[in-house]
Coordinates of C-alpha atoms in Angstrom, one line a residue:
M1 CA -87.0 -14.0 88.1
V2 CA -88.6 -16.7 86.0
S3 CA -92.2 -16.2 84.7
G4 CA -94.7 -17.9 82.5
A5 CA -93.7 -15.5 79.8
D6 CA -90.3 -17.2 79.7
Q7 CA -92.0 -20.4 78.5
K8 CA -91.5 -21.2 74.8
V9 CA -92.3 -23.9 72.5
L10 CA -89.0 -25.7 72.4
L11 CA -89.8 -28.6 70.0
S12 CA -92.7 -29.0 67.5
I13 CA -93.0 -32.1 65.5
E14 CA -95.7 -32.9 62.9
T15 CA -96.1 -36.5 61.6
E16 CA -99.0 -38.0 59.7
D17 CA -100.3 -39.5 63.0
V18 CA -99.5 -36.8 65.6
S19 CA -98.6 -33.2 66.5
L20 CA -96.1 -33.0 69.3
F21 CA -95.3 -29.9 71.3
L22 CA -92.7 -29.6 74.1
K23 CA -92.8 -26.3 76.0
G24 CA -90.6 -24.9 78.7
I25 CA -88.0 -22.4 79.7
P26 CA -85.2 -22.4 77.1
Y27 CA -82.3 -21.6 79.5
D28 CA -80.7 -22.8 82.7
L29 CA -82.3 -21.3 85.8
R30 CA -78.8 -20.1 87.0
Y31 CA -79.3 -17.4 84.3
Y32 CA -81.9 -14.9 85.5
S33 CA -83.2 -14.0 82.1
F34 CA -83.2 -15.3 78.6
K35 CA -81.2 -12.2 77.5
Q36 CA -78.4 -13.1 80.0
Y37 CA -78.4 -16.7 78.6
Q38 CA -78.1 -15.4 75.0
N39 CA -75.1 -13.2 76.1
H40 CA -73.5 -16.4 77.7
L41 CA -74.0 -18.2 74.4
K42 CA -72.0 -15.6 72.5
F43 CA -68.9 -16.4 74.6
E44 CA -69.2 -20.1 75.3
Q45 CA -70.9 -22.1 72.6
E46 CA -72.0 -25.7 73.2
W47 CA -74.3 -27.7 71.0
M48 CA -77.0 -30.1 72.2
K49 CA -77.6 -33.4 70.5
L50 CA -81.2 -34.1 69.5
D51 CA -82.4 -37.2 67.6
I52 CA -85.8 -37.5 66.1
D53 CA -86.9 -40.6 64.3
G54 CA -90.3 -41.7 63.2
I55 CA -92.9 -42.7 60.6
G56 CA -94.2 -40.0 58.3
I57 CA -92.4 -37.0 59.8
Q58 CA -93.6 -33.9 58.0
T59 CA -92.0 -31.0 59.9
C60 CA -89.8 -30.7 62.9
M61 CA -88.9 -27.3 64.5
V62 CA -86.5 -26.7 67.4
F63 CA -86.1 -23.5 69.4
D64 CA -82.8 -21.8 68.8
A65 CA -81.8 -19.9 72.0
S66 CA -79.3 -17.7 70.0
T67 CA -82.0 -16.3 67.7
N68 CA -85.1 -16.7 70.0
E69 CA -87.1 -18.5 67.3
L70 CA -88.1 -22.0 66.1
R71 CA -85.9 -23.2 63.2
P72 CA -86.1 -26.4 61.2
Y73 CA -84.4 -29.4 62.8
D74 CA -82.1 -30.0 59.9
Q75 CA -80.7 -26.5 60.2
G76 CA -78.9 -27.3 63.5
P77 CA -76.8 -27.4 65.6
F78 CA -78.7 -25.8 68.4
P79 CA -77.5 -24.4 71.8
P80 CA -78.7 -26.3 74.9
I81 CA -82.4 -25.7 75.8
F82 CA -83.1 -28.7 78.1
F83 CA -81.6 -28.7 81.6
E84 CA -81.6 -30.9 84.7
N85 CA -84.3 -30.0 87.1
G86 CA -86.2 -28.4 84.2
V87 CA -89.9 -29.1 83.9
Y88 CA -91.3 -29.3 80.4
Q89 CA -94.9 -29.5 79.3
L90 CA -95.5 -32.2 76.7
V91 CA -98.7 -32.2 74.5
I92 CA -99.3 -34.9 71.9
L93 CA -102.4 -34.4 69.6
P94 CA -103.5 -37.4 67.6
K95 CA -104.5 -37.0 64.0
T96 CA -106.4 -40.3 63.8
D97 CA -108.9 -42.1 66.1
E98 CA -106.4 -44.7 67.1
P99 CA -105.2 -44.5 70.7
L100 CA -101.6 -43.4 71.4
D101 CA -99.2 -44.5 74.2
F102 CA -96.3 -42.6 75.6
Y103 CA -93.2 -44.5 76.7
H104 CA -90.1 -43.6 78.6
E105 CA -87.8 -46.1 80.4
H106 CA -88.0 -44.1 83.6
P107 CA -91.3 -44.9 85.4
G108 CA -91.6 -41.4 86.9
L109 CA -91.5 -39.8 83.4
R110 CA -93.5 -42.5 81.8
N111 CA -96.4 -42.1 84.3
A112 CA -96.3 -38.3 84.1
V113 CA -97.8 -38.3 80.6
S114 CA -101.4 -39.7 80.3
A115 CA -104.4 -39.5 78.0
V116 CA -106.8 -36.5 78.4
G117 CA -110.1 -36.0 76.6
E118 CA -112.5 -38.2 74.6
K119 CA -111.8 -41.9 74.7
D120 CA -111.7 -42.2 70.9
R121 CA -109.6 -39.1 70.3
S122 CA -107.7 -38.3 73.5
L123 CA -104.6 -36.4 73.6
L124 CA -101.5 -37.2 75.6
M125 CA -100.3 -34.6 78.1
G126 CA -98.0 -34.2 81.1
Q127 CA -94.9 -32.7 82.5
L128 CA -91.5 -34.1 82.0
D129 CA -89.4 -33.2 85.1
F130 CA -85.8 -34.0 84.6
K131 CA -84.8 -34.2 88.3
N132 CA -81.0 -34.3 88.6
E133 CA -80.9 -36.1 85.3
V134 CA -78.1 -35.3 82.9
G135 CA -77.3 -36.8 79.5
F136 CA -79.6 -38.4 77.0
S137 CA -83.3 -39.1 77.6
T138 CA -85.4 -40.9 75.0
F139 CA -89.2 -41.1 74.8
S140 CA -91.4 -42.6 72.2
I141 CA -95.0 -42.4 71.0
R142 CA -96.7 -45.7 70.1
K143 CA -99.8 -46.5 68.1
N144 CA -101.2 -50.1 68.4
G145 CA -98.0 -51.1 70.2
E146 CA -95.8 -49.9 67.3
E147 CA -93.4 -47.1 67.8
I148 CA -94.3 -44.2 65.4
L149 CA -92.0 -41.5 66.9
S150 CA -88.9 -41.5 69.0
V151 CA -87.3 -38.4 70.5
T152 CA -83.9 -38.3 72.2
L153 CA -83.1 -35.1 74.1
E154 CA -79.7 -34.1 75.6
I155 CA -80.3 -32.8 79.1
F156 CA -77.5 -30.4 80.3
P157 CA -76.4 -30.0 83.9
S158 CA -77.1 -26.8 85.7
K159 CA -73.9 -26.8 87.8
L160 CA -71.1 -27.5 85.4
N161 CA -70.2 -27.7 81.8
Y162 CA -70.3 -31.4 81.6
K163 CA -68.6 -31.9 78.3
K164 CA -65.5 -30.1 79.5
D165 CA -65.7 -30.6 83.2
Y166 CA -66.6 -34.3 82.9
V167 CA -63.4 -35.0 80.9
Q168 CA -61.4 -33.0 83.5
L169 CA -63.1 -34.9 86.4
L170 CA -62.3 -38.2 84.7
R171 CA -58.6 -37.2 84.4
E172 CA -58.5 -36.2 88.0
V173 CA -60.0 -39.5 89.2
S174 CA -57.8 -41.4 86.9
D175 CA -54.7 -39.6 88.2
E176 CA -55.8 -40.3 91.8
V177 CA -56.3 -44.0 91.0
Y178 CA -52.9 -44.3 89.6

């Protein structure tokens, strides 16, 4: 059974302008516990892609599901921690008085994150719900219309190993077409 105790900080980024935290459950819900997911990782290792780009990045930490701790981004690769139908809490704290904007190309995700707090120093907060989405998902933080941080996450499917199974599926479709 999944509980609030299963929630972890999965991504923590500090820049000169913002502190970003992304929190959620670091395993696919088909695994009933984090320990079961760690056992799965010992036998079948996949690595997620994660791209972080921005102005004045100071630190970037990523949750490593194999060790159950945050590790520096540059010490990857990391096992998958973002999954389709997963819900992740995003908090972005400004370090200046300039207003920030959150952008994602998908309107549902874009509108899920909004300003909370004082007008001059409001934080951005919301839930990113990757409903049936698989693959890469990019969001950005903007200050005065200029992108100051961009994060691309790889969202893994919950029903199949898409890197292996997708290639097999393509072969089968290709064989059927020919």
